[in-house]
Tab-separated table of C-alpha atoms in Angstrom:
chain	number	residue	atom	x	y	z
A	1	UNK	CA	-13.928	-31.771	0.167
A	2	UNK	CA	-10.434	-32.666	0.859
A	3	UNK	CA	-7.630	-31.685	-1.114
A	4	UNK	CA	-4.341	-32.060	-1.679
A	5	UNK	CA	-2.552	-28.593	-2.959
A	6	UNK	CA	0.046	-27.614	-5.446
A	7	UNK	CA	1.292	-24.009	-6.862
A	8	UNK	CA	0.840	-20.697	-5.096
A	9	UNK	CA	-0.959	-19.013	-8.276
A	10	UNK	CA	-0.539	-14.942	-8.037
A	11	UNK	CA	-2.931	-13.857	-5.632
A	12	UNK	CA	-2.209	-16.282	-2.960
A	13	UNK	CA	-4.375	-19.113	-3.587
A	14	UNK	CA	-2.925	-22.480	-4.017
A	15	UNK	CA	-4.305	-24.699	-7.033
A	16	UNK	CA	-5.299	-27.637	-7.333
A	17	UNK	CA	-7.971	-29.937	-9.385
A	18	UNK	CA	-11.488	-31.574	-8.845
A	19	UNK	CA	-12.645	-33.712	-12.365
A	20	UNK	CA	-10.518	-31.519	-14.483
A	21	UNK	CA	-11.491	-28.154	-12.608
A	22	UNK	CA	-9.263	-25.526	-11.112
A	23	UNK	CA	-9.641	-24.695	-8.009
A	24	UNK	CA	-8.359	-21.797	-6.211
A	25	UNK	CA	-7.549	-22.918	-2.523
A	26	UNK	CA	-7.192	-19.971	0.334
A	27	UNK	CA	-5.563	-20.628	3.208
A	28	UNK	CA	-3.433	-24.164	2.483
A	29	UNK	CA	0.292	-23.721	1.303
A	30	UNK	CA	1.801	-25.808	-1.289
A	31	UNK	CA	1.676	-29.590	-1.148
A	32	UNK	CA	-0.610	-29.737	1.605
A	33	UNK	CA	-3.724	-31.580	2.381
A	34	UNK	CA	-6.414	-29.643	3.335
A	35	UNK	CA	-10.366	-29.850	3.611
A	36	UNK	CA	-12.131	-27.307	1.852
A	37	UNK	CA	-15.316	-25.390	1.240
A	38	UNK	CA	-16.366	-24.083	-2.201
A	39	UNK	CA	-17.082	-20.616	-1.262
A	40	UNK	CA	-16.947	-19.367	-5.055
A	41	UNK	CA	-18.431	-21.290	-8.171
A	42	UNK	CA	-17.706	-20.139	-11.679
A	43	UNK	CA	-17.823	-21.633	-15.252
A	44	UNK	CA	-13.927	-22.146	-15.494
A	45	UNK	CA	-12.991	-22.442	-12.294
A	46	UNK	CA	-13.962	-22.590	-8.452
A	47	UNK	CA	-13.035	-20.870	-5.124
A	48	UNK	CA	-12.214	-22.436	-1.626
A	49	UNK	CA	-11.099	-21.961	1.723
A	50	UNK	CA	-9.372	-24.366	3.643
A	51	UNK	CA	-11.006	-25.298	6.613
A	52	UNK	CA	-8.856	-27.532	8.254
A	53	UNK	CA	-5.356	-28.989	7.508
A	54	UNK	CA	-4.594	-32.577	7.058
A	55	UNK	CA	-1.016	-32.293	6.044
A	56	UNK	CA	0.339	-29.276	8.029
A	57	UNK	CA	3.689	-27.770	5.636
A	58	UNK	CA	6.653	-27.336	8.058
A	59	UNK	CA	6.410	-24.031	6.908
A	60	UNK	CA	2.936	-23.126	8.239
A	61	UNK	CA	2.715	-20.736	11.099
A	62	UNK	CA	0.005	-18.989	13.686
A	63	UNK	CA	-0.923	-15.910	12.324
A	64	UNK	CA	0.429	-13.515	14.615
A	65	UNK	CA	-2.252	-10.985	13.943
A	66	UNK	CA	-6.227	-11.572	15.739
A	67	UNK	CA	-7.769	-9.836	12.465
A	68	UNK	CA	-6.279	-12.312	9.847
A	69	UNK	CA	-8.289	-15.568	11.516
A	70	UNK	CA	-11.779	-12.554	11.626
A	71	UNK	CA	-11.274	-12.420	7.868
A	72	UNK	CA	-9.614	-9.321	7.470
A	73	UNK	CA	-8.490	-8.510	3.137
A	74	UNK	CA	-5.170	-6.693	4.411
A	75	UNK	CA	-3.068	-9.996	4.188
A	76	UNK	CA	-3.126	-12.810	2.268
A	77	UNK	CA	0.152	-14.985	3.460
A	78	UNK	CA	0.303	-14.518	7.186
A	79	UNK	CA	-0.052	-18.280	8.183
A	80	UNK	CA	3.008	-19.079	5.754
A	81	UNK	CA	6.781	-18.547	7.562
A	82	UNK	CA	8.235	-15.521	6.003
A	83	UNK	CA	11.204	-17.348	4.373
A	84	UNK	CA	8.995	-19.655	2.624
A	85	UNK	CA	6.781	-16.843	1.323
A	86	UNK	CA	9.731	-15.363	-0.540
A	87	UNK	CA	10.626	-18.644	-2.333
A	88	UNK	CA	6.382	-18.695	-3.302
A	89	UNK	CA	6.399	-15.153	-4.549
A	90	UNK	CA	9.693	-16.223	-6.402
A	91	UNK	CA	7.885	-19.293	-7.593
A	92	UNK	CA	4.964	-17.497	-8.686
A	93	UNK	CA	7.524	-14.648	-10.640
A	94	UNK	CA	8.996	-17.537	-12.415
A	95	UNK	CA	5.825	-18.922	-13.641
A	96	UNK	CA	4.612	-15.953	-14.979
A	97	UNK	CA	8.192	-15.256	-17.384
A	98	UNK	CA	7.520	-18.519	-18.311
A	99	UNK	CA	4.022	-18.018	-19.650
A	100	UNK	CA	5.439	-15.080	-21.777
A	101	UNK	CA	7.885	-17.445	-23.182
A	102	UNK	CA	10.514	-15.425	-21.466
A	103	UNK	CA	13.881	-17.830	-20.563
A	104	UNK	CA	15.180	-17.121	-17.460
A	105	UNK	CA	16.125	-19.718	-14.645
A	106	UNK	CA	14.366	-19.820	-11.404
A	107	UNK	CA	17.464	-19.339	-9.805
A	108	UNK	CA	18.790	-16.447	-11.533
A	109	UNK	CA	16.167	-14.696	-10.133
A	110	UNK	CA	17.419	-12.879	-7.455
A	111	UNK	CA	15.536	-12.406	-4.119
A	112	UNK	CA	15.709	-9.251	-1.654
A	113	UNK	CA	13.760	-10.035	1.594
A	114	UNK	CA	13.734	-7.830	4.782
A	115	UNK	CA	15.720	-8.797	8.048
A	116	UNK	CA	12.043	-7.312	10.147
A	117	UNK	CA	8.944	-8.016	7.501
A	118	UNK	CA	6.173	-6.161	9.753
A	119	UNK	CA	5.757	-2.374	10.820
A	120	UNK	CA	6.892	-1.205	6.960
A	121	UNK	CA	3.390	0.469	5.663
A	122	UNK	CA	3.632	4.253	5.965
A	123	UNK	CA	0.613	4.841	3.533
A	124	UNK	CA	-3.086	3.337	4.732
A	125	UNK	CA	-6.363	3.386	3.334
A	126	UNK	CA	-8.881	2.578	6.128
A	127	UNK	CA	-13.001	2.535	5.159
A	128	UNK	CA	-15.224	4.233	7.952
A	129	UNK	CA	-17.338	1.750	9.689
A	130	UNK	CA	-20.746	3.552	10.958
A	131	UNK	CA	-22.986	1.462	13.512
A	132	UNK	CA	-25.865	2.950	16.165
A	133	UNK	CA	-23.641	6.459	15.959
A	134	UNK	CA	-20.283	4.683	17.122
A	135	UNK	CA	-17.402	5.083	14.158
A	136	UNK	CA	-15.303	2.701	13.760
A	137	UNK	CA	-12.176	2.359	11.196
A	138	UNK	CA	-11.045	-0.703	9.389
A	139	UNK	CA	-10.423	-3.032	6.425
A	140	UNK	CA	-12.503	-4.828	3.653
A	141	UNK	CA	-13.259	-8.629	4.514
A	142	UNK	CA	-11.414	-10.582	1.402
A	143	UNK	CA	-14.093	-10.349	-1.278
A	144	UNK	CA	-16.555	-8.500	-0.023
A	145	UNK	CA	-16.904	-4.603	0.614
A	146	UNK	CA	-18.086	-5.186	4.383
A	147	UNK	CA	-15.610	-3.413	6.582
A	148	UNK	CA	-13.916	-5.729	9.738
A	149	UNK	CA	-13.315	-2.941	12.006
A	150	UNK	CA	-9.664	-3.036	13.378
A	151	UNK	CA	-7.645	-0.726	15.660
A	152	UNK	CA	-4.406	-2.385	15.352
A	153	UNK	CA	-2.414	-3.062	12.460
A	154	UNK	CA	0.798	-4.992	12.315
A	155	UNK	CA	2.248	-4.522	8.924
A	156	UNK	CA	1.051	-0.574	9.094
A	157	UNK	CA	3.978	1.707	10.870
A	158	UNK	CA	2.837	2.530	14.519
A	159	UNK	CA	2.268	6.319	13.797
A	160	UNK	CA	-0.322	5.359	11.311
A	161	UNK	CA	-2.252	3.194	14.011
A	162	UNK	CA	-1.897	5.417	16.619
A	163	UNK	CA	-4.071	7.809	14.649
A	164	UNK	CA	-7.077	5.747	14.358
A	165	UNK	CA	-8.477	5.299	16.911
A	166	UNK	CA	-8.602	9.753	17.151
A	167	UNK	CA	-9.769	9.874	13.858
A	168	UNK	CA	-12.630	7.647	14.197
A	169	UNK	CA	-13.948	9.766	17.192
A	170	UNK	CA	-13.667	12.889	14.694
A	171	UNK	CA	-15.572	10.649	12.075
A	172	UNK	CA	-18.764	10.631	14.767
A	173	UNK	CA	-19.081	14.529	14.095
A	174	UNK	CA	-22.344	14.878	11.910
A	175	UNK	CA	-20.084	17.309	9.828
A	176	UNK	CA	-18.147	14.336	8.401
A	177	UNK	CA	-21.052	12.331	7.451
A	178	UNK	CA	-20.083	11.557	3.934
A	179	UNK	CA	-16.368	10.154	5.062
A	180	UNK	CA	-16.074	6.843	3.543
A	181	UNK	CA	-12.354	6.308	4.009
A	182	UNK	CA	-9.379	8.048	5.236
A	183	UNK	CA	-6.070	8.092	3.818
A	184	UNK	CA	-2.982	7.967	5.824
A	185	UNK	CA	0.991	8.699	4.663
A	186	UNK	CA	3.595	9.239	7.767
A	187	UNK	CA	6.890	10.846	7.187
A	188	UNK	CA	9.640	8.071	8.331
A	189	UNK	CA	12.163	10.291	11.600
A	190	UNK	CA	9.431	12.670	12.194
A	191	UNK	CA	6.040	13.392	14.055
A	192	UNK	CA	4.115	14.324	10.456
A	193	UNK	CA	1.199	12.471	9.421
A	194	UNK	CA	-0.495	13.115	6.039
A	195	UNK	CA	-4.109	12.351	5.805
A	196	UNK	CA	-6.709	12.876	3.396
A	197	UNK	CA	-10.832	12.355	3.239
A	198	UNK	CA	-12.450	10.029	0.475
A	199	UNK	CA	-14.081	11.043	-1.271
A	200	UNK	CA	-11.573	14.360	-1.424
A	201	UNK	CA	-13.238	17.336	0.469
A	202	UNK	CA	-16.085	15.286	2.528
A	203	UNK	CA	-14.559	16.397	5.755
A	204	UNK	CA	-15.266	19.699	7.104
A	205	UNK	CA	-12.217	22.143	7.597
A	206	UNK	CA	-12.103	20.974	11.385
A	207	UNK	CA	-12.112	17.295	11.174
A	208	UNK	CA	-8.501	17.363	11.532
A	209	UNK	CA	-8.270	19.362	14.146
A	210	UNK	CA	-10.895	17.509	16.280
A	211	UNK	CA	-8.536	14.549	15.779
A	212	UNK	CA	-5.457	15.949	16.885
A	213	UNK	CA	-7.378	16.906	20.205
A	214	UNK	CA	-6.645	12.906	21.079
A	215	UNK	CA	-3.314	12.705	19.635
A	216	UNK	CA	-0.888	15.586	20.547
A	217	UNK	CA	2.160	13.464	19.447
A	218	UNK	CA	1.252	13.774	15.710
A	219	UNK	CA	1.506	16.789	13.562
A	220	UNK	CA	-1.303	16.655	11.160
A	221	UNK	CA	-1.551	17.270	7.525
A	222	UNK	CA	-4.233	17.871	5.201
A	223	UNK	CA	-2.582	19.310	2.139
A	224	UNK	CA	1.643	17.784	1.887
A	225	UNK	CA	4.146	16.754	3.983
A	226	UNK	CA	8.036	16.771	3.589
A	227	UNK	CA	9.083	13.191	2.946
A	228	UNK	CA	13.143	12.366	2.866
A	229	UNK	CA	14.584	9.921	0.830
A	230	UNK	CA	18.451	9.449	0.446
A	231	UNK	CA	19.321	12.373	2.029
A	232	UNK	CA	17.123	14.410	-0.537
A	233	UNK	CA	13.794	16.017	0.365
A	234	UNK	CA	10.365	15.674	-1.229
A	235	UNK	CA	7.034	17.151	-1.077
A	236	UNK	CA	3.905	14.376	-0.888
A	237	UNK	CA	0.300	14.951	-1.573
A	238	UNK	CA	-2.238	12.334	-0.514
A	239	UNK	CA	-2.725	11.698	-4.303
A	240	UNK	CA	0.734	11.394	-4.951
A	241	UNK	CA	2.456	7.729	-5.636
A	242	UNK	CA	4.929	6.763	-2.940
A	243	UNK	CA	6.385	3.026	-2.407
A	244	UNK	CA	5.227	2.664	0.911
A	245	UNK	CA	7.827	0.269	2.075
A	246	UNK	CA	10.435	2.939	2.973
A	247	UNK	CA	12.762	0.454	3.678
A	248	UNK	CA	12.942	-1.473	0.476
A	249	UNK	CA	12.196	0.950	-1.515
A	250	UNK	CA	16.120	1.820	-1.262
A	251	UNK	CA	16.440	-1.697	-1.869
A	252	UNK	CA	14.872	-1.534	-5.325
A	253	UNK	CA	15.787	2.021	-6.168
A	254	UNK	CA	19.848	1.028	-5.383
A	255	UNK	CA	19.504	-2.233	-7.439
A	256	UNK	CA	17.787	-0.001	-10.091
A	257	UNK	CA	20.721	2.477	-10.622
A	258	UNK	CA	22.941	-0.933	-10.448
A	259	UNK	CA	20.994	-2.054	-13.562
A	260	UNK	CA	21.608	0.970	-15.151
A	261	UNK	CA	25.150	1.089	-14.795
A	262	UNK	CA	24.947	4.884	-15.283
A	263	UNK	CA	28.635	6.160	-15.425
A	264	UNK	CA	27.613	10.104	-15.774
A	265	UNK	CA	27.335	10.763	-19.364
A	266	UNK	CA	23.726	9.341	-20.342
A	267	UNK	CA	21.017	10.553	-21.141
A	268	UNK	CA	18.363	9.277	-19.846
A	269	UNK	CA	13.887	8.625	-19.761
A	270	UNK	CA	12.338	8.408	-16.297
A	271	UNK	CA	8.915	6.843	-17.570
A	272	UNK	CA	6.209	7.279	-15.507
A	273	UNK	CA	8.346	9.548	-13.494
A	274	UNK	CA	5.697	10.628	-11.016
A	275	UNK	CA	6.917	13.092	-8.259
A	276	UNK	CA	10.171	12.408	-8.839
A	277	UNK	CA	12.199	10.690	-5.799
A	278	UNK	CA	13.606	7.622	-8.432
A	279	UNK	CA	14.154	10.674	-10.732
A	280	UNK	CA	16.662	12.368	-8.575
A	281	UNK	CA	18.621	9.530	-7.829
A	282	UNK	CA	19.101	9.134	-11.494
A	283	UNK	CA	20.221	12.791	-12.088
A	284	UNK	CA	22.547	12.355	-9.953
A	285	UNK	CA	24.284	9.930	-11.969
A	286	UNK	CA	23.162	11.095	-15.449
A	287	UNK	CA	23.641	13.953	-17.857
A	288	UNK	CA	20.596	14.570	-18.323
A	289	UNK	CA	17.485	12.982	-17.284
A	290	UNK	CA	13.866	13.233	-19.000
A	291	UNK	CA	10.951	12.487	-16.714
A	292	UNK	CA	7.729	11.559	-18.874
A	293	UNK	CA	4.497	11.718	-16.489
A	294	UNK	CA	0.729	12.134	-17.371
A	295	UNK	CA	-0.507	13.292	-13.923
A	296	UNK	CA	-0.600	17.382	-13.249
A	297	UNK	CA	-0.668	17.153	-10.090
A	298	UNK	CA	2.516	14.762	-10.248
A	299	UNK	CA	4.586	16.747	-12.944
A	300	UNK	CA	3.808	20.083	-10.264
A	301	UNK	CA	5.027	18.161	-7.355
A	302	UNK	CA	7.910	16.720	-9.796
A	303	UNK	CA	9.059	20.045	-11.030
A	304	UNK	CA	9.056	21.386	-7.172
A	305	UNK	CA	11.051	18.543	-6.236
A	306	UNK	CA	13.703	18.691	-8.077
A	307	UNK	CA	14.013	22.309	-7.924
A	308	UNK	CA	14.041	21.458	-3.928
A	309	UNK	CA	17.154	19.347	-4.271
A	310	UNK	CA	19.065	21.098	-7.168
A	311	UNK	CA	18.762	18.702	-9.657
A	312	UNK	CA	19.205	21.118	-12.459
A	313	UNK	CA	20.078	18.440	-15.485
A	314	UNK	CA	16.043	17.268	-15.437
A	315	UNK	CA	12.976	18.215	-17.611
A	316	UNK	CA	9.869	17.160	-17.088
A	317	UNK	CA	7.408	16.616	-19.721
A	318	UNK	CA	4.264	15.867	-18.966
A	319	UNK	CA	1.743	13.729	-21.139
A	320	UNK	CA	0.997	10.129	-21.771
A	321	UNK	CA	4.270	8.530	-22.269
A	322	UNK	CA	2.946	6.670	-25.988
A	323	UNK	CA	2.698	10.664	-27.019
A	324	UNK	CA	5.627	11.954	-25.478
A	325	UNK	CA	8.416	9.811	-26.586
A	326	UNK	CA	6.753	8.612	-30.078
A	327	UNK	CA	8.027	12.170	-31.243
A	328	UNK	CA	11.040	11.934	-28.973
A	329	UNK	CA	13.875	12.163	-31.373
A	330	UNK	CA	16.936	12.639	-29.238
A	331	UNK	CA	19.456	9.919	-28.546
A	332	UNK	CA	18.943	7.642	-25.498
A	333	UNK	CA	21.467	5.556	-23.117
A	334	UNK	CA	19.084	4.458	-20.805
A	335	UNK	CA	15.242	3.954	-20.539
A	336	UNK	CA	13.760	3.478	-16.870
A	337	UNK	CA	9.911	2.981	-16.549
A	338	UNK	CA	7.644	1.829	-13.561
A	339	UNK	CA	4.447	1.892	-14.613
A	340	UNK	CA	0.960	1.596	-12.829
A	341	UNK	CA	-0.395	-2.107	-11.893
A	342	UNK	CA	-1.768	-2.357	-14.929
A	343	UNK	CA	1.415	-1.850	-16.960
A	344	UNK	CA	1.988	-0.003	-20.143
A	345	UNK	CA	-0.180	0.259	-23.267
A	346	UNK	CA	0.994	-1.349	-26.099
A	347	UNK	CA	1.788	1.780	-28.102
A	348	UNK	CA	3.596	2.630	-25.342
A	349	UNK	CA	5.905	-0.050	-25.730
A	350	UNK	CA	6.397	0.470	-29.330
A	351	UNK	CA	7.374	3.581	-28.687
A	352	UNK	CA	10.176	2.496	-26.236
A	353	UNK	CA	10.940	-0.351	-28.152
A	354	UNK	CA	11.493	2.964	-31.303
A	355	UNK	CA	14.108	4.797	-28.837
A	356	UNK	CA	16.773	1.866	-29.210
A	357	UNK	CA	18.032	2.162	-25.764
A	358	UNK	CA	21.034	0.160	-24.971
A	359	UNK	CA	19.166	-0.449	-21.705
A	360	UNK	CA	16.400	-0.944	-19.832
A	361	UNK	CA	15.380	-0.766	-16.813
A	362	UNK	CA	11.643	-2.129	-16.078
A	363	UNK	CA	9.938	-1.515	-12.076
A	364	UNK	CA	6.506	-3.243	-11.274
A	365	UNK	CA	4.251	-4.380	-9.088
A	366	UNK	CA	2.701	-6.826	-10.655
A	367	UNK	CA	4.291	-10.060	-12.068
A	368	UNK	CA	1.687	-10.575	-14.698
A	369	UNK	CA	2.471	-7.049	-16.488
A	370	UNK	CA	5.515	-7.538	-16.231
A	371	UNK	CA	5.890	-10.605	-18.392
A	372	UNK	CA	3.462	-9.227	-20.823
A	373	UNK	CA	5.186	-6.170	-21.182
A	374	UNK	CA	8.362	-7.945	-21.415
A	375	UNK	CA	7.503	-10.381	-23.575
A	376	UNK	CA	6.457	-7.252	-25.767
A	377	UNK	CA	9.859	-6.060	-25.640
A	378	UNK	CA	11.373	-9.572	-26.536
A	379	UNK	CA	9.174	-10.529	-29.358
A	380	UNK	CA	10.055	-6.965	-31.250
A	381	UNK	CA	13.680	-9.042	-31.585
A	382	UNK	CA	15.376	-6.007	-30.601
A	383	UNK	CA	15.971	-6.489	-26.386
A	384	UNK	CA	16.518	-9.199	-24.436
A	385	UNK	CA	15.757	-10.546	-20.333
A	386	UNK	CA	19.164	-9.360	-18.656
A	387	UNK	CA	18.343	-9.908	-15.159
A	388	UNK	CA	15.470	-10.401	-12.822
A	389	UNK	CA	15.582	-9.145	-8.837
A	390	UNK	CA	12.221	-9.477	-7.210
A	391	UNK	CA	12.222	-6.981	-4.114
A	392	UNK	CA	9.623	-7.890	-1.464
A	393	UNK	CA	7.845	-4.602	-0.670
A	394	UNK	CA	4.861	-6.076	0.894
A	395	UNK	CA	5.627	-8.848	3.184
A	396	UNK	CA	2.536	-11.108	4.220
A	397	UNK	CA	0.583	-10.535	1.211
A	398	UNK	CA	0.571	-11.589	-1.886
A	399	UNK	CA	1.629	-8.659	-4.021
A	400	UNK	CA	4.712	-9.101	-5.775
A	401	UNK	CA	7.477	-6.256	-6.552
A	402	UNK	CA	10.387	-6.560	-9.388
A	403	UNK	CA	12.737	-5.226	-11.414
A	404	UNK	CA	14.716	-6.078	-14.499
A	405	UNK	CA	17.183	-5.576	-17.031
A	406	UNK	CA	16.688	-5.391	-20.469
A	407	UNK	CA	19.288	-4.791	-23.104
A	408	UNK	CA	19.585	-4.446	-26.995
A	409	UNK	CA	20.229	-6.750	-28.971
A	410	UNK	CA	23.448	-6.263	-31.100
């Protein structure tokens, strides 16, 4: 059928209608005309992929990478110019404030691109691809669990694909039979690579050694690696939360402290603190900082790290941050929270809505949350939208990554 596009919707479909229907377009960029096949058909809405384009946008590209035209799920927005993906993602940000009733202007919202937007993964999950004995290592086709076997990657740092083709020759050993997927973090300035078998202990004690055999440059890891960040050092375990874009995630953790115009006497919540690298940076501006995290292993790596780089003026308390800071009865300056993907439960905003504050500062990875979450905070009549800065942490996909300001109302 042919087509004629309009929004980016989050997730990197375009919309448009047929008799009244949505339809989620793949492949076709904003005002153009494309023809499309129905590849997904569902009561409220269908699914295409553009075929072939009609109207080309002047901002449509080649792909640059073979395994995006083979179907690959890694990328979503590699046929759109990187300049015009930003102004989508912004577009799509936008829309979703909106929906939660939230007023801020579409260009207040402040954008924070990167001058080189490939070569920035250094964290990889790759499935293990088995066929006639040969091991291969790759991706998930989009929407299916079949793996498209790859052995380059261009938005992955080179360390990390280096390593795969060595790994999937250790995957062949009989020993590693139940390897599904393999889990790669490299440590940005040095020759360490982190990996980790899924699910956790299905590789014998060797597999890692058979791999470095074929690739002397790396050091390999199957338990924690040192990881720097500002000039501080960290300890990372595979199950650990890192941002994986090392480069923006300065970029979002310096327009972070900005928002929190710390001046040295707060006190302050690190929410969903994990191991702790957003954490220091805070201490070193606060009086005191309280990190709130649920994981074990997370507070244990938390507790380590700051011990590692002196920052004396943090506790950690670990539990689910609804529980912690419901009976949290100490005075608060400033809240910071970046929650999971799926955001924060609703008691758990109550309960930070309870602490009163002054500011907040709100980190996520997913525009939708966000809103809601936000909108939560609004509709209690007690904060406000400050600011919004959306950082782009994963160029050529769809995934979106901001943070905001909040602040009490007087």
């Amino acid at each position: 059928m042919e087509l004629t596009v309009g929004e980016l919707a989050h997730g990197g479909a375009a919309l448009a209608r047929v008799d009244g229907r949505v339809v989620f377009v793949e492949g076709a960029i904003p005002g153009e005309t494309v023809e499309a096949e129905v590849t997904h058909r569902r009561k409220d809405f269908w699914r295409a992929q553009a075929t072939a384009v009609l109207d080309p946008a002047t901002s449509r590209i080649e792909p640059p990478c073979p395994y995006f035209k083979a179907g690959c799920g890694g990328c979503q927005l590699q046929y759109v110019a990187y300049p015009e993906q930003l102004a989508q993602k912004r577009q799509v940000l936008h829309h979703q404030l909106q929906r939660a009733h939230l007023d801020m202007p579409i260009d207040r919202i402040d954008v924070l691109g990167m001058d080189d937007p490939w070569r920035y993964r250094l964290r990889g999950e790759f499935h293990v691809l088995r066929r006639a004995g040969a091991v291969s290592l790759g991706f998930f086709r989009k929407h299916t669990y079949q793996t498209l076997p790859i052995d380059a990657c261009l938005i992955h740092v080179e360390a990390i694909e280096r390593a795969l083709p060595a790994f999937a020759r250790a995957a062949e050993d009989p020993a590693a039979a139940r390897v599904t997927a393999l889990q790669f973090t490299w440590s940005p300035g040095t020759t360490d690579l982190l990996w980790a078998p899924y699910p956790p202990g299905s590789a014998d004690p060797g597999f890692g050694a058979r791999a470095a055999g074929w690739i002397p440059e790396l050091n390999l890891n199957d338990d924690s690696i040192g990881m720097e960040d500002a000039g501080r050092h960290f300890r990372v375990r595979p199950e650990a939360f890192v941002q994986v874009n090392v480069r923006q995630r300065d970029v979002l953790y310096q327009r972070a402290l900005t928002l929190a115009e710390l001046t040295g006497g707060e006190r302050v919540i690190d929410a969903y603190a994990g191991i702790g690298m957003l954490t220091a940076r805070l201490a070193e501006r606060a009086a005191g900082v309280i990190a709130v995290e649920e994981s074990p292993y997370a507070v244990r790596l938390g507790e380590l790290n700051m011990q590692l780089n002196d920052c004396g003026n943090v506790r950690y308390r670990r539990g689910r941050v609804e529980d912690i800071l419901r009976e949290f009865d100490e005075p608060v300056e400033v809240l910071v929270l970046d929650p999971p993907r799926a955001g924060c439960a609703e008691a758990a905003v109550d309960a930070m809505v309870n602490l009163g504050a002054p500011r907040i500062v709100y980190i996520s990875c997913d525009p939708s949350t966000l809103a809601r979450d936000v909108g939560r905070f609004c509709a209690a009549g007690r904060y406000t939208l400050g600011e919004v800065v959306l950082v782009d942490m994963f160029p050529q996909t769809y995934h979106i990554e901001a943070v905001v300001k909040l602040e009490r109302r007087a």
